[in-house]
Amino acid sequence: MKILMATKNPGKIQGAKEAFEKYFEDVQIEGIPTESDVSNQPFNEEIFEGAKNRVKNLKEYAKKNNIQADFYIASEAGIQNLLCNEWIEINVAVIEDKQGFQSVGTSQGFQIPDKYIKEIKETELGIVMDKIFSKDNLGKGKGGISFLTHGEVTRIDLTRNAFIMALTPHINGEVWR
């Protein structure tokens, strides 16, 4: 099974691969960097827009380069306060199959203290976390969430779970579409 993913981030690719391997065999993911066409630090609806835009841009790239795939996928992380009026960081996964059926899923989220929101919106969560915790590149690799949970949850886990949620209509057929 060939999957194109709108990133070169190894942690995101690993999370997506782990999700797809739960339901499919011979999963091959090729990472291709694509633009989200939203701000560097997406929030609220921009998180969903960014992930969907990445899939759209990925499909355009694939068409121009005559690349075929079974699935076109992307993930986007960002902060939102739509559900409970508290700022929560989530990952959004978008999956589109070769027939054009698209689905969306999210990861579990973690709360962001209000005192950091303005600075995060002006820069990025990873930059603010690096500054707060005097670290370098917390947002890379296992992600800042690994630091916050003392190694219990990683970026790979959040990405995997978001893709599992997005896979539900694909693995349950017409009954869940």
mmCIF file of C-alpha atoms in Angstrom:
data_model
loop_
_atom_site.group_PDB
_atom_site.id
_atom_site.type_symbol
_atom_site.label_atom_id
_atom_site.label_comp_id
_atom_site.label_asym_id
_atom_site.label_seq_id
_atom_site.Cartn_x
_atom_site.Cartn_y
_atom_site.Cartn_z
ATOM 1 C CA MET A 1 0.000 0.000 0.000
ATOM 2 C CA LYS A 2 1.449 3.325 -1.056
ATOM 3 C CA ILE A 3 0.748 6.389 1.059
ATOM 4 C CA LEU A 4 1.913 9.929 0.383
ATOM 5 C CA MET A 5 2.246 12.101 3.471
ATOM 6 C CA ALA A 6 2.524 15.873 3.444
ATOM 7 C CA THR A 7 5.645 16.119 5.613
ATOM 8 C CA LYS A 8 9.248 15.021 5.958
ATOM 9 C CA ASN A 9 8.985 15.014 9.782
ATOM 10 C CA PRO A 10 10.130 11.515 10.849
ATOM 11 C CA GLY A 11 8.019 11.516 14.035
ATOM 12 C CA LYS A 12 4.824 12.315 12.144
ATOM 13 C CA ILE A 13 5.632 9.726 9.477
ATOM 14 C CA GLN A 14 6.295 7.099 12.156
ATOM 15 C CA GLY A 15 3.000 7.879 13.919
ATOM 16 C CA ALA A 16 1.047 7.596 10.665
ATOM 17 C CA LYS A 17 2.830 4.353 9.738
ATOM 18 C CA GLU A 18 1.986 2.809 13.116
ATOM 19 C CA ALA A 19 -1.689 3.769 12.671
ATOM 20 C CA PHE A 20 -2.008 2.347 9.154
ATOM 21 C CA GLU A 21 -0.113 -0.846 10.076
ATOM 22 C CA LYS A 22 -2.817 -1.661 12.625
ATOM 23 C CA TYR A 23 -5.269 -2.186 9.731
ATOM 24 C CA PHE A 24 -3.274 -2.708 6.523
ATOM 25 C CA GLU A 25 -0.279 -4.735 5.398
ATOM 26 C CA ASP A 26 2.804 -3.646 3.492
ATOM 27 C CA VAL A 27 2.445 0.039 4.373
ATOM 28 C CA GLN A 28 4.900 2.291 2.558
ATOM 29 C CA ILE A 29 4.839 6.019 3.339
ATOM 30 C CA GLU A 30 6.656 8.593 1.270
ATOM 31 C CA GLY A 31 7.029 11.987 2.895
ATOM 32 C CA ILE A 32 6.741 15.050 0.674
ATOM 33 C CA PRO A 33 6.886 18.506 2.286
ATOM 34 C CA THR A 34 3.864 20.633 1.403
ATOM 35 C CA GLU A 35 2.528 23.968 2.554
ATOM 36 C CA SER A 36 -0.403 24.314 4.928
ATOM 37 C CA ASP A 37 -1.328 27.796 3.652
ATOM 38 C CA VAL A 38 -2.140 28.841 7.243
ATOM 39 C CA SER A 39 -0.060 30.601 9.892
ATOM 40 C CA ASN A 40 3.038 28.934 11.367
ATOM 41 C CA GLN A 41 1.141 28.530 14.632
ATOM 42 C CA PRO A 42 -2.357 27.528 13.591
ATOM 43 C CA PHE A 43 -5.239 27.939 16.007
ATOM 44 C CA ASN A 44 -8.898 26.941 16.023
ATOM 45 C CA GLU A 45 -10.243 26.312 12.497
ATOM 46 C CA GLU A 46 -6.792 26.900 10.996
ATOM 47 C CA ILE A 47 -5.640 23.536 12.364
ATOM 48 C CA PHE A 48 -8.240 21.702 10.259
ATOM 49 C CA GLU A 49 -7.735 24.024 7.284
ATOM 50 C CA GLY A 50 -3.974 23.472 7.413
ATOM 51 C CA ALA A 51 -4.241 19.683 7.397
ATOM 52 C CA LYS A 52 -6.806 19.750 4.559
ATOM 53 C CA ASN A 53 -4.704 22.231 2.576
ATOM 54 C CA ARG A 54 -1.664 19.996 2.954
ATOM 55 C CA VAL A 55 -3.600 17.057 1.471
ATOM 56 C CA LYS A 56 -4.894 19.247 -1.397
ATOM 57 C CA ASN A 57 -1.365 20.539 -2.113
ATOM 58 C CA LEU A 58 0.045 17.015 -1.847
ATOM 59 C CA LYS A 59 -2.466 15.704 -4.400
ATOM 60 C CA GLU A 60 -1.605 18.569 -6.767
ATOM 61 C CA TYR A 61 2.106 17.726 -6.400
ATOM 62 C CA ALA A 62 1.404 14.027 -7.030
ATOM 63 C CA LYS A 63 -0.657 14.814 -10.138
ATOM 64 C CA LYS A 64 2.033 17.122 -11.568
ATOM 65 C CA ASN A 65 4.687 14.474 -10.934
ATOM 66 C CA ASN A 66 2.574 11.516 -12.072
ATOM 67 C CA ILE A 67 2.694 9.822 -8.641
ATOM 68 C CA GLN A 68 -0.133 7.458 -7.709
ATOM 69 C CA ALA A 69 -1.029 6.500 -4.136
ATOM 70 C CA ASP A 70 -3.715 4.626 -2.238
ATOM 71 C CA PHE A 71 -3.958 7.375 0.388
ATOM 72 C CA TYR A 72 -2.926 11.034 0.666
ATOM 73 C CA ILE A 73 -2.484 12.112 4.278
ATOM 74 C CA ALA A 74 -1.446 15.046 6.438
ATOM 75 C CA SER A 75 -1.386 16.159 10.037
ATOM 76 C CA GLU A 76 -1.361 19.603 11.582
ATOM 77 C CA ALA A 77 -0.832 20.553 15.210
ATOM 78 C CA GLY A 78 -2.238 23.681 16.746
ATOM 79 C CA ILE A 79 -4.030 25.254 19.673
ATOM 80 C CA GLN A 80 -7.786 25.596 20.004
ATOM 81 C CA ASN A 81 -10.263 26.923 22.530
ATOM 82 C CA LEU A 82 -13.507 26.055 20.766
ATOM 83 C CA LEU A 83 -14.658 23.160 22.933
ATOM 84 C CA CYS A 84 -14.231 24.270 26.514
ATOM 85 C CA ASN A 85 -12.974 27.858 26.368
ATOM 86 C CA GLU A 86 -9.561 26.586 27.519
ATOM 87 C CA TRP A 87 -6.583 26.492 25.179
ATOM 88 C CA ILE A 88 -5.796 22.899 24.194
ATOM 89 C CA GLU A 89 -3.051 21.714 21.835
ATOM 90 C CA ILE A 90 -4.270 19.016 19.424
ATOM 91 C CA ASN A 91 -3.159 17.221 16.302
ATOM 92 C CA VAL A 92 -5.527 16.930 13.354
ATOM 93 C CA ALA A 93 -5.111 14.150 10.789
ATOM 94 C CA VAL A 94 -6.697 14.165 7.340
ATOM 95 C CA ILE A 95 -6.843 11.096 5.114
ATOM 96 C CA GLU A 96 -8.056 11.049 1.524
ATOM 97 C CA ASP A 97 -8.253 7.803 -0.435
ATOM 98 C CA LYS A 98 -7.634 7.491 -4.166
ATOM 99 C CA GLN A 99 -11.401 7.710 -4.810
ATOM 100 C CA GLY A 100 -11.498 11.142 -3.140
ATOM 101 C CA PHE A 101 -13.197 10.135 0.126
ATOM 102 C CA GLN A 102 -11.790 12.309 2.912
ATOM 103 C CA SER A 103 -11.903 11.825 6.674
ATOM 104 C CA VAL A 104 -10.632 13.727 9.701
ATOM 105 C CA GLY A 105 -9.490 12.712 13.184
ATOM 106 C CA THR A 106 -7.919 14.373 16.169
ATOM 107 C CA SER A 107 -5.556 13.343 18.911
ATOM 108 C CA GLN A 108 -6.071 13.812 22.586
ATOM 109 C CA GLY A 109 -4.982 17.265 23.667
ATOM 110 C CA PHE A 110 -3.188 19.003 26.474
ATOM 111 C CA GLN A 111 -3.943 22.332 28.102
ATOM 112 C CA ILE A 112 -1.819 25.405 27.451
ATOM 113 C CA PRO A 113 -1.658 27.981 30.273
ATOM 114 C CA ASP A 114 -3.370 31.252 29.313
ATOM 115 C CA LYS A 115 -0.266 33.256 30.227
ATOM 116 C CA TYR A 116 1.590 31.835 27.198
ATOM 117 C CA ILE A 117 -1.130 32.132 24.540
ATOM 118 C CA LYS A 118 -0.268 35.618 23.238
ATOM 119 C CA GLU A 119 3.398 34.720 22.763
ATOM 120 C CA ILE A 120 2.524 31.335 21.183
ATOM 121 C CA LYS A 121 0.211 33.037 18.675
ATOM 122 C CA GLU A 122 2.997 35.473 17.780
ATOM 123 C CA THR A 123 5.633 32.740 17.373
ATOM 124 C CA GLU A 124 5.045 28.991 17.826
ATOM 125 C CA LEU A 125 4.375 26.648 20.715
ATOM 126 C CA GLY A 126 7.760 24.942 20.276
ATOM 127 C CA ILE A 127 9.655 28.232 20.450
ATOM 128 C CA VAL A 128 7.812 29.271 23.613
ATOM 129 C CA MET A 129 8.388 25.873 25.245
ATOM 130 C CA ASP A 130 12.111 26.031 24.416
ATOM 131 C CA LYS A 131 12.266 29.415 26.122
ATOM 132 C CA ILE A 132 10.231 28.400 29.195
ATOM 133 C CA PHE A 133 12.154 25.185 29.826
ATOM 134 C CA SER A 134 15.576 26.418 28.589
ATOM 135 C CA LYS A 135 15.756 23.659 25.983
ATOM 136 C CA ASP A 136 16.513 23.473 22.261
ATOM 137 C CA ASN A 137 14.051 22.080 19.739
ATOM 138 C CA LEU A 138 11.551 20.533 22.160
ATOM 139 C CA GLY A 139 9.070 20.562 19.277
ATOM 140 C CA LYS A 140 11.239 18.216 17.218
ATOM 141 C CA GLY A 141 11.717 14.484 17.650
ATOM 142 C CA LYS A 142 9.476 13.182 20.418
ATOM 143 C CA GLY A 143 7.935 16.632 20.778
ATOM 144 C CA GLY A 144 7.336 18.964 23.661
ATOM 145 C CA ILE A 145 4.577 16.679 24.916
ATOM 146 C CA SER A 146 7.219 14.072 25.751
ATOM 147 C CA PHE A 147 8.922 16.617 27.983
ATOM 148 C CA LEU A 148 5.624 17.693 29.590
ATOM 149 C CA THR A 149 4.504 14.097 30.299
ATOM 150 C CA HIS A 150 7.954 12.988 31.475
ATOM 151 C CA GLY A 151 8.255 10.599 28.538
ATOM 152 C CA GLU A 152 4.816 9.018 28.829
ATOM 153 C CA VAL A 153 3.346 10.481 25.597
ATOM 154 C CA THR A 154 5.270 11.487 22.467
ATOM 155 C CA ARG A 155 4.513 13.326 19.221
ATOM 156 C CA ILE A 156 4.458 9.894 17.588
ATOM 157 C CA ASP A 157 1.671 8.807 19.968
ATOM 158 C CA LEU A 158 -0.418 11.925 19.266
ATOM 159 C CA THR A 159 0.028 11.559 15.511
ATOM 160 C CA ARG A 160 -0.745 7.821 15.580
ATOM 161 C CA ASN A 161 -3.927 8.372 17.582
ATOM 162 C CA ALA A 162 -5.139 11.191 15.321
ATOM 163 C CA PHE A 163 -4.661 8.948 12.272
ATOM 164 C CA ILE A 164 -6.427 6.014 13.945
ATOM 165 C CA MET A 165 -9.411 8.309 14.551
ATOM 166 C CA ALA A 166 -9.313 9.496 10.922
ATOM 167 C CA LEU A 167 -9.149 5.885 9.706
ATOM 168 C CA THR A 168 -12.464 4.874 11.313
ATOM 169 C CA PRO A 169 -14.579 5.483 8.163
ATOM 170 C CA HIS A 170 -11.972 3.761 5.977
ATOM 171 C CA ILE A 171 -11.804 0.584 8.063
ATOM 172 C CA ASN A 172 -15.560 0.290 8.694
ATOM 173 C CA GLY A 173 -16.811 0.799 5.159
ATOM 174 C CA GLU A 174 -20.214 2.189 4.291
ATOM 175 C CA VAL A 175 -21.627 1.597 7.769
ATOM 176 C CA TRP A 176 -19.535 4.502 9.142
ATOM 177 C CA ARG A 177 -19.589 6.862 6.145
#
